[in-house]
PDB file of C-alpha atoms in Angstrom:
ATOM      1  CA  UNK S 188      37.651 170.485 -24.760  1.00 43.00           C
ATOM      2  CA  UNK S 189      36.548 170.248 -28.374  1.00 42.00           C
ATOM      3  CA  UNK S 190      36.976 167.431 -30.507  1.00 44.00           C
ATOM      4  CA  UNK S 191      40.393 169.233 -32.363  1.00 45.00           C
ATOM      5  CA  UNK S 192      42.355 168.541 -29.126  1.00 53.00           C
ATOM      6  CA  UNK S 193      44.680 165.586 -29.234  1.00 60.00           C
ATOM      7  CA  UNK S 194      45.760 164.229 -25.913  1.00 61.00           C
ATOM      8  CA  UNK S 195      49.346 162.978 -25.208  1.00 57.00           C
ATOM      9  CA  UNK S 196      49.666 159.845 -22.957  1.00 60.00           C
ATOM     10  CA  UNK S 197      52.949 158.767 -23.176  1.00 57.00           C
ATOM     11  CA  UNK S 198      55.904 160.122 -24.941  1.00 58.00           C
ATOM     12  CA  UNK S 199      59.165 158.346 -24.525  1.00 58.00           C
ATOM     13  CA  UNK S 200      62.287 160.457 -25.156  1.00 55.00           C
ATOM     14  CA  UNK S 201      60.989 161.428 -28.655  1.00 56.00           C
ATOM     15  CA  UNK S 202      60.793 157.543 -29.713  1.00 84.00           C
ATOM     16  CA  UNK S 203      57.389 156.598 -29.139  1.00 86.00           C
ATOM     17  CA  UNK S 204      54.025 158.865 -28.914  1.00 87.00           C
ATOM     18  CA  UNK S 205      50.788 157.858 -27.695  1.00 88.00           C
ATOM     19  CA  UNK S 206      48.025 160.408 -28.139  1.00 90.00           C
ATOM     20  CA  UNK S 207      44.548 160.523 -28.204  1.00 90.00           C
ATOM     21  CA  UNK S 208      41.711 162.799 -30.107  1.00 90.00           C
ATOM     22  CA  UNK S 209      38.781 163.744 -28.022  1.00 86.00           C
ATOM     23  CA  UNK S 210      35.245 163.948 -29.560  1.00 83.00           C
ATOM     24  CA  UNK S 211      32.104 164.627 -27.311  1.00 79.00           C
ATOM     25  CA  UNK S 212      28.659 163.232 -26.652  1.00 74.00           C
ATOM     26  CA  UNK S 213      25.162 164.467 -28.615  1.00 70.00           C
ATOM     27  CA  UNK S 214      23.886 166.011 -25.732  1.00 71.00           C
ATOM     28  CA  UNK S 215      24.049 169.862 -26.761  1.00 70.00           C
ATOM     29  CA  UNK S 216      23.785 170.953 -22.294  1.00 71.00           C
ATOM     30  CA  UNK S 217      25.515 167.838 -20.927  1.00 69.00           C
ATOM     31  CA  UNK S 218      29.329 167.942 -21.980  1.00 73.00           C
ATOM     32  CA  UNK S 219      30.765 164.761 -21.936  1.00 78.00           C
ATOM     33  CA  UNK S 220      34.041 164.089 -23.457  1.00 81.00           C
ATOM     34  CA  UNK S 221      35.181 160.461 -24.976  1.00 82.00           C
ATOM     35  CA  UNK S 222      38.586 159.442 -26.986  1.00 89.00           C
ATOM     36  CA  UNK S 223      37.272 158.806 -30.783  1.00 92.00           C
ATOM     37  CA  UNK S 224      41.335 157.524 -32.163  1.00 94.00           C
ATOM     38  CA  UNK S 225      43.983 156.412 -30.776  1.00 94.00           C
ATOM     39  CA  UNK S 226      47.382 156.923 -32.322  1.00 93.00           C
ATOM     40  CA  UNK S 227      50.688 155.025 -31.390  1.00 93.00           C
ATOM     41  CA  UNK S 228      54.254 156.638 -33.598  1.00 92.00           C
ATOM     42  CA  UNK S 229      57.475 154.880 -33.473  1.00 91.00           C
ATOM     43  CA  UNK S 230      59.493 157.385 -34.679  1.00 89.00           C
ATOM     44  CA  UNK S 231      63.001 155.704 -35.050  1.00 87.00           C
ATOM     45  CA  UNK S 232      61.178 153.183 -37.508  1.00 88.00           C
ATOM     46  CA  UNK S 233      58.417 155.913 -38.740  1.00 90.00           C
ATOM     47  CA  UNK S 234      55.391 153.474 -38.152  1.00 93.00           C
ATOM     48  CA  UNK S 235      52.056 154.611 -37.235  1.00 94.00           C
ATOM     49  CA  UNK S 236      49.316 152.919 -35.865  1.00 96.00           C
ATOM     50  CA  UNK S 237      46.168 154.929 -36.031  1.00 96.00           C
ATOM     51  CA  UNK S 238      43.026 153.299 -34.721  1.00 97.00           C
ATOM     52  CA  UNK S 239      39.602 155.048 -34.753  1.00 96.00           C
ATOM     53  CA  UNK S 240      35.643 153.794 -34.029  1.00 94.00           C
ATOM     54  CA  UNK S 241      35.806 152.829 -37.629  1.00 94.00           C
ATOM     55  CA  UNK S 242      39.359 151.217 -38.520  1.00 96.00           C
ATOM     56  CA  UNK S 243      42.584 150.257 -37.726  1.00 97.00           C
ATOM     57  CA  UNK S 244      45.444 151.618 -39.428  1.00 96.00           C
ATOM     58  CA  UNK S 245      49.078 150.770 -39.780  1.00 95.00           C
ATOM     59  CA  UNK S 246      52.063 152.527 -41.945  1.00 92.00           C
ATOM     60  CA  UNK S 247      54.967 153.438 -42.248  1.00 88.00           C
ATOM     61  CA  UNK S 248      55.380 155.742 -45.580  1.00 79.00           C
ATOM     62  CA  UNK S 249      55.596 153.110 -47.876  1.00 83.00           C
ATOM     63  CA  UNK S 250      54.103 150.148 -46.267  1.00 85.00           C
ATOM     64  CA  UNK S 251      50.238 150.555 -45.949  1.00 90.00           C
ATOM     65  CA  UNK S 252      48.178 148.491 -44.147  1.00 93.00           C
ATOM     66  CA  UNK S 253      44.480 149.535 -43.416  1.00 95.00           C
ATOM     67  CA  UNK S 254      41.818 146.802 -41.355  1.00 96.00           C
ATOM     68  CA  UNK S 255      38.151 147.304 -40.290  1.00 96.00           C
ATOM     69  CA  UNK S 256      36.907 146.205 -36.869  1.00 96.00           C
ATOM     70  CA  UNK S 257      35.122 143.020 -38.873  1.00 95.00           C
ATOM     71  CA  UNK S 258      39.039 141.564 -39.103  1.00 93.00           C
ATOM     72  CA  UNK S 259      40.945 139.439 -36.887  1.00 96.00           C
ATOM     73  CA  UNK S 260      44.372 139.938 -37.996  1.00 95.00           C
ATOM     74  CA  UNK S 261      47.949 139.999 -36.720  1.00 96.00           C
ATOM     75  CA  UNK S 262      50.731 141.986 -38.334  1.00 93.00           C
ATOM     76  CA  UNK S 263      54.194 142.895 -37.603  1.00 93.00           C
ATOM     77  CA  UNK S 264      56.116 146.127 -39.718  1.00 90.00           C
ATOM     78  CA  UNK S 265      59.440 147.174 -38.199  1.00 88.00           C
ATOM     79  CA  UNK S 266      59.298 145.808 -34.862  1.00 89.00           C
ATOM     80  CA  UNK S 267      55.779 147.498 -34.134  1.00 94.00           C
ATOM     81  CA  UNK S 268      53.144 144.769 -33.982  1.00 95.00           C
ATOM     82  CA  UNK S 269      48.974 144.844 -33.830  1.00 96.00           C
ATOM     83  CA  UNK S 270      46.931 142.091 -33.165  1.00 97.00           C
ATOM     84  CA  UNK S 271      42.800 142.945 -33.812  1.00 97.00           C
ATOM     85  CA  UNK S 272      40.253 140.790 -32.704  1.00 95.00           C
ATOM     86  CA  UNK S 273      37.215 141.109 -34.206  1.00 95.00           C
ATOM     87  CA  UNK S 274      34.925 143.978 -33.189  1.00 93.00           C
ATOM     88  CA  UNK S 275      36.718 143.509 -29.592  1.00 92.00           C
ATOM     89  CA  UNK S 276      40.045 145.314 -29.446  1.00 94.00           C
ATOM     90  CA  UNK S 277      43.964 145.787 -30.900  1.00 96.00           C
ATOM     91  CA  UNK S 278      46.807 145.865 -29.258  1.00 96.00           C
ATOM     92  CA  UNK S 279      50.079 147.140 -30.313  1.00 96.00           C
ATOM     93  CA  UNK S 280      53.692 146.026 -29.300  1.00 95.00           C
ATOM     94  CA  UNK S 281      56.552 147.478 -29.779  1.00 92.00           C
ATOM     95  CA  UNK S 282      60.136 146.239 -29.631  1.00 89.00           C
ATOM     96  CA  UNK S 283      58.275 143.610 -27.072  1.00 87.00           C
ATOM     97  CA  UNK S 284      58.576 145.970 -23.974  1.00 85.00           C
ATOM     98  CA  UNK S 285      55.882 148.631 -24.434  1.00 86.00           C
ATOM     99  CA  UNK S 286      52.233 147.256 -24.943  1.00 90.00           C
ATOM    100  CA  UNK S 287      49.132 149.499 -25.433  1.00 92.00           C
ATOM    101  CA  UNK S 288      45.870 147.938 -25.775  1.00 93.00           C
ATOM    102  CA  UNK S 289      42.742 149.814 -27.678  1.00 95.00           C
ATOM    103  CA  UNK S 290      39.097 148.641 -26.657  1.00 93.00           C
ATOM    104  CA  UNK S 291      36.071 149.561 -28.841  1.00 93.00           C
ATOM    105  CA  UNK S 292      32.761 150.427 -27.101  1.00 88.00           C
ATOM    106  CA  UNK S 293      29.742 150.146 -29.802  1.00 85.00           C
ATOM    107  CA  UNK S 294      26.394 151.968 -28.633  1.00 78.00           C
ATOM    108  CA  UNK S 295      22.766 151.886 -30.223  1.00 76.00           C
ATOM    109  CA  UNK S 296      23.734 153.515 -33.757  1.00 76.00           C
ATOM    110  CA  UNK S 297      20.270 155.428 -32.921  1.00 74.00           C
ATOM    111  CA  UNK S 298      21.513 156.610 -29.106  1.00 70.00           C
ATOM    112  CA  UNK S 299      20.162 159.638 -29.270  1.00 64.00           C
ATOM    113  CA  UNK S 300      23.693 160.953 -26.561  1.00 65.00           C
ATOM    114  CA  UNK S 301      26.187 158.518 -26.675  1.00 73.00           C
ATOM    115  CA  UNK S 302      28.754 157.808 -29.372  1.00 81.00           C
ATOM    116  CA  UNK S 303      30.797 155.060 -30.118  1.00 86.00           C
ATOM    117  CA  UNK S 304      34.191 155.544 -27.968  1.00 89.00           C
ATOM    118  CA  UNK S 305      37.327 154.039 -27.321  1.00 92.00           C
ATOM    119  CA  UNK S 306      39.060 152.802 -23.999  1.00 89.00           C
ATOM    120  CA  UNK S 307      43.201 152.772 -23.363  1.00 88.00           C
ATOM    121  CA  UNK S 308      44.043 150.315 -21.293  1.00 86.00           C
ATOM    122  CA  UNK S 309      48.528 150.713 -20.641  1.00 82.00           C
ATOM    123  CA  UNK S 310      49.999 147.609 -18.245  1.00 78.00           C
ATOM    124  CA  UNK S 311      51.814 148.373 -15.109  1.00 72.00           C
ATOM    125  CA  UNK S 312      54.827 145.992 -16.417  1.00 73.00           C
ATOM    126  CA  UNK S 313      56.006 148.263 -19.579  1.00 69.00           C
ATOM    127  CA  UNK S 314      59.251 148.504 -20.085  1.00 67.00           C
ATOM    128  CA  UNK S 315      59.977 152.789 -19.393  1.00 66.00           C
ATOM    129  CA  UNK S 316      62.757 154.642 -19.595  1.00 64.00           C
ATOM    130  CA  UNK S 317      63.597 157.313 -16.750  1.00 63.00           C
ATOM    131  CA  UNK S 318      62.994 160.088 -19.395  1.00 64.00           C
ATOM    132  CA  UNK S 319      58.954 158.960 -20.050  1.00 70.00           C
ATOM    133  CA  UNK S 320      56.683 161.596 -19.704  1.00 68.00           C
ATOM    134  CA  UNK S 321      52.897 162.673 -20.378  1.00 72.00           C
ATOM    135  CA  UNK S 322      49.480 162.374 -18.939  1.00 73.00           C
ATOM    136  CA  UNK S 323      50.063 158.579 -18.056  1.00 68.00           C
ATOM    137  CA  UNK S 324      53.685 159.163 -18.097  1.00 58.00           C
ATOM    138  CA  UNK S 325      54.440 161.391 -15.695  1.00 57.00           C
ATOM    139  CA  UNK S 326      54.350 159.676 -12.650  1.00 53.00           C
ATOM    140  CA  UNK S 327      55.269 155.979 -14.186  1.00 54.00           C
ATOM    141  CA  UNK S 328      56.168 154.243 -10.502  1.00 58.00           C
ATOM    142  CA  UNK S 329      54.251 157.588  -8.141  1.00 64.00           C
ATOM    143  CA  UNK S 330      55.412 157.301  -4.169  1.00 81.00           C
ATOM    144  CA  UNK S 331      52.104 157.432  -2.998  1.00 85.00           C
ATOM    145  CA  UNK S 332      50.432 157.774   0.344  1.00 90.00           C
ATOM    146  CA  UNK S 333      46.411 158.110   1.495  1.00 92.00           C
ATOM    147  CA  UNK S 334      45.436 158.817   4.526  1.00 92.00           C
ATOM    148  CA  UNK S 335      42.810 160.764   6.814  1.00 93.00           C
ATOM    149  CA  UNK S 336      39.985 158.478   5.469  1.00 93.00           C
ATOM    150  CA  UNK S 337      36.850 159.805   6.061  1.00 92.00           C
ATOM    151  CA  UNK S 338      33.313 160.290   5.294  1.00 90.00           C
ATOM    152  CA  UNK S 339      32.334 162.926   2.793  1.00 86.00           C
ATOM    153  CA  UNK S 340      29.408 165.208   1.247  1.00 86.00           C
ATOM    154  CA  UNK S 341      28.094 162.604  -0.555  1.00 87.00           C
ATOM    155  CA  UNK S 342      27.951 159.165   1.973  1.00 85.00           C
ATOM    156  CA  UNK S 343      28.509 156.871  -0.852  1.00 85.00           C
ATOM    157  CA  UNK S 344      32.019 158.309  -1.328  1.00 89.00           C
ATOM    158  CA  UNK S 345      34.594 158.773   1.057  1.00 92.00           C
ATOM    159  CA  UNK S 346      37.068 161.277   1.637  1.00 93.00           C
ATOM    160  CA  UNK S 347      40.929 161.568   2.120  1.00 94.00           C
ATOM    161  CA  UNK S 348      44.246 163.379   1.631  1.00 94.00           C
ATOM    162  CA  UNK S 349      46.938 161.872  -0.896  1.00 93.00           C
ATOM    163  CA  UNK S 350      50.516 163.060  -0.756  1.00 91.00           C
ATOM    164  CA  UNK S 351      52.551 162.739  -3.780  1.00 86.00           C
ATOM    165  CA  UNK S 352      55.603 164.477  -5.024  1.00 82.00           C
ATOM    166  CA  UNK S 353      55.710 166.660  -2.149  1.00 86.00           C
ATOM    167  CA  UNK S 354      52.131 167.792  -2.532  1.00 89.00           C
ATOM    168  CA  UNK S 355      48.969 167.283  -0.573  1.00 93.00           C
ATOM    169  CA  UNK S 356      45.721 166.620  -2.410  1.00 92.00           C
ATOM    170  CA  UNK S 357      42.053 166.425  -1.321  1.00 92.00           C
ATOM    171  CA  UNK S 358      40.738 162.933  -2.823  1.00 92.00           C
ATOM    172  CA  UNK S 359      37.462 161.499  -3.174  1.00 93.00           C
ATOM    173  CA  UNK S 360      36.302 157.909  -3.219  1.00 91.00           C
ATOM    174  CA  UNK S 361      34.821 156.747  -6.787  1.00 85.00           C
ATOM    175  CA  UNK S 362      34.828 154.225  -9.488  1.00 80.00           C
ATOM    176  CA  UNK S 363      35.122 153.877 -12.871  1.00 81.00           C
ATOM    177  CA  UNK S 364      34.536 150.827 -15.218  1.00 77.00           C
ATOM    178  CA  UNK S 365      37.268 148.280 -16.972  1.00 79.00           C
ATOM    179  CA  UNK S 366      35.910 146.747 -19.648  1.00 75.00           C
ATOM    180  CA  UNK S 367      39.285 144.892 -20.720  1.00 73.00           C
ATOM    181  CA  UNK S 368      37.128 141.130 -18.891  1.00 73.00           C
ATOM    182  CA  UNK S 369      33.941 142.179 -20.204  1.00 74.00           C
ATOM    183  CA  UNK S 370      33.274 144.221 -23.015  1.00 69.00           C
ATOM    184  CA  UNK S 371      30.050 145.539 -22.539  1.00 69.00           C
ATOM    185  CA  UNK S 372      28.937 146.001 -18.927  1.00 72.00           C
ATOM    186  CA  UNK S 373      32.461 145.975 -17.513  1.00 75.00           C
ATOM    187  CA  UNK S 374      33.042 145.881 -13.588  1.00 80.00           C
ATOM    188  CA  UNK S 375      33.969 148.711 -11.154  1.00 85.00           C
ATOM    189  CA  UNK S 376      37.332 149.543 -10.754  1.00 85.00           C
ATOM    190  CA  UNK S 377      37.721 151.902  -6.701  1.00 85.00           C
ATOM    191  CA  UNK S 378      39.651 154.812  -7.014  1.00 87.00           C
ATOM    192  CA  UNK S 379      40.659 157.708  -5.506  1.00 88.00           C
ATOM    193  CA  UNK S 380      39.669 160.631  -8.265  1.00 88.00           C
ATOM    194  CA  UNK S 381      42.271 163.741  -8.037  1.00 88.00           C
ATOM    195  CA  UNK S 382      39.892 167.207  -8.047  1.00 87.00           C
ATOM    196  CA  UNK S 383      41.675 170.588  -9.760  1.00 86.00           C
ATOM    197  CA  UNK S 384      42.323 168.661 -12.870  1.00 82.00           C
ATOM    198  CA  UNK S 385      44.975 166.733 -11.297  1.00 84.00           C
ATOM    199  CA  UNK S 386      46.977 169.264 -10.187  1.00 86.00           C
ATOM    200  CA  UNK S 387      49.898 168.703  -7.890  1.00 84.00           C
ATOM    201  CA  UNK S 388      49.878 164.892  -9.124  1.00 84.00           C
ATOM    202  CA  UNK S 389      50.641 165.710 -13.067  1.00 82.00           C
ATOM    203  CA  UNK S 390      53.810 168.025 -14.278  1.00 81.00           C
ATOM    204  CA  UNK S 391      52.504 171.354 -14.753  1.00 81.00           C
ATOM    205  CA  UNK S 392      48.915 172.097 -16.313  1.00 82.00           C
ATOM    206  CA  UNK S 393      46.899 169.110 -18.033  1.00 81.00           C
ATOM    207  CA  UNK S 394      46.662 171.854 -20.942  1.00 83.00           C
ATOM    208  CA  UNK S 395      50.191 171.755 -21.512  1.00 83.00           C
ATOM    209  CA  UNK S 396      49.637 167.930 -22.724  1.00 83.00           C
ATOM    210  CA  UNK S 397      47.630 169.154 -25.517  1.00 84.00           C
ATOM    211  CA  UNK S 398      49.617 168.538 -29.050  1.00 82.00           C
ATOM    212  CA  UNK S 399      48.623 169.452 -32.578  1.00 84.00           C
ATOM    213  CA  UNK S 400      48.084 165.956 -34.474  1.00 85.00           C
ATOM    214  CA  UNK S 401      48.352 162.403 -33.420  1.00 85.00           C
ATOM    215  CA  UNK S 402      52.248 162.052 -34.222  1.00 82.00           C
ATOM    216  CA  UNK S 403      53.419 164.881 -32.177  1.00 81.00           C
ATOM    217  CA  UNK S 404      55.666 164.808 -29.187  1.00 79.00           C
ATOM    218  CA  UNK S 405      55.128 166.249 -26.032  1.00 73.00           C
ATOM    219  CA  UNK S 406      58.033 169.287 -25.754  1.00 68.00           C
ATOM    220  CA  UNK S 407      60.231 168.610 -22.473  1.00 58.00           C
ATOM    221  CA  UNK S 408      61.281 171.717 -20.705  1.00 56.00           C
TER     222      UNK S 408
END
């Protein structure tokens, strides 16, 4: 993926969109991929929160509100609120019952690979309706059972078979990092990775979660 794809998360029943925009590392050989802004639309109320390496920005057509990641601010508009801390991370509320929170990851501004990035962290406890959908909400509350644990190719990561939704998936062991405790070496977080780009645990293919700009909604068959 290039850096013109935009990612949905989350769409709720055409009120609120989540999406992400993808850019990529320096490295010409070594394709890594990394979300560069973060976009959050309440549509019934027309607010947008738009937050990128660089700034934060809220509006809602008429209303403009625009914050770099040197502020510490908090601001409701509409029932949509963001709270910044400085150079840390934002998080944005809406209607009180669905909560997305936006990390920022600096680097070396001389790295001669890595970029400055941002992490999505969404809590377990938001507020869904049966009708939420995309990458993240597909499977809001997955029935999900691992088994056949066992060791694989590579003896620091272990092997097994997940059954979800019907299907049964080859799983491997791994890790990744949360940063949400600390910011910049973050601790390991097990999980079981998905291979095939997650098919037969996400709705159709992960291509069909691509959208053309940050407000769009994900079409529901």
């Amino acid at each position: 993926m290039t850096e013109a794809h935009f990612l949905i998360f989350l769409t709720v029943l055409f009120s609120v969109a989540v999406n992400g925009q993808l850019i990529r590392s320096k490295h010409k050989r070594k394709f890594n991929t990394y979300f560069g802004v973060v976009s959050v639309y309440y549509q019934p109320d027309g607010v947008s929160v738009t937050v990128s390496t660089d700034s934060i920005a809220m509006t809602d057509g008429s209303n403009n509100h625009t914050f770099t990641w040197q502020a510490t601010a908090d601001i409701t508009q509409d029932g949509v609120r963001i709270s910044i801390v400085r150079n840390s991370q934002v998080t944005i509320t809406i209607n009180n019952n669905i909560q997305v929170m936006v990390l920022l990851h600096r680097v070396w501004k001389k790295n001669p690979v890595n970029v400055d990035f941002l992490g999505v962290y969404i809590p377990n406890n938001n507020q869904y309706s049966p009708l939420v959908h995309g990458l993240i909400g597909t499977y809001p509350l997955p029935e999900v059972s691992v088994y056949d644990i066992h060791e694989g190719a590579d003896p620091l990561k272990k092997e097994a078979t997940m059954e979800v939704k019907g299907n049964k998936l080859l799983v491997t062991r791994g890790w990744q990092k949360d940063y949400r405790r600390d910011t910049r070496r973050g601790s390991n977080v097990y999980c079981w990775f998905i291979h095939n780009s997650g098919k037969g645990f996400i709705d159709g293919h992960y291509t069909d979660y691509i959208v053309p700009d940050l407000d769009s909604f994900l079409q529901m068959p």
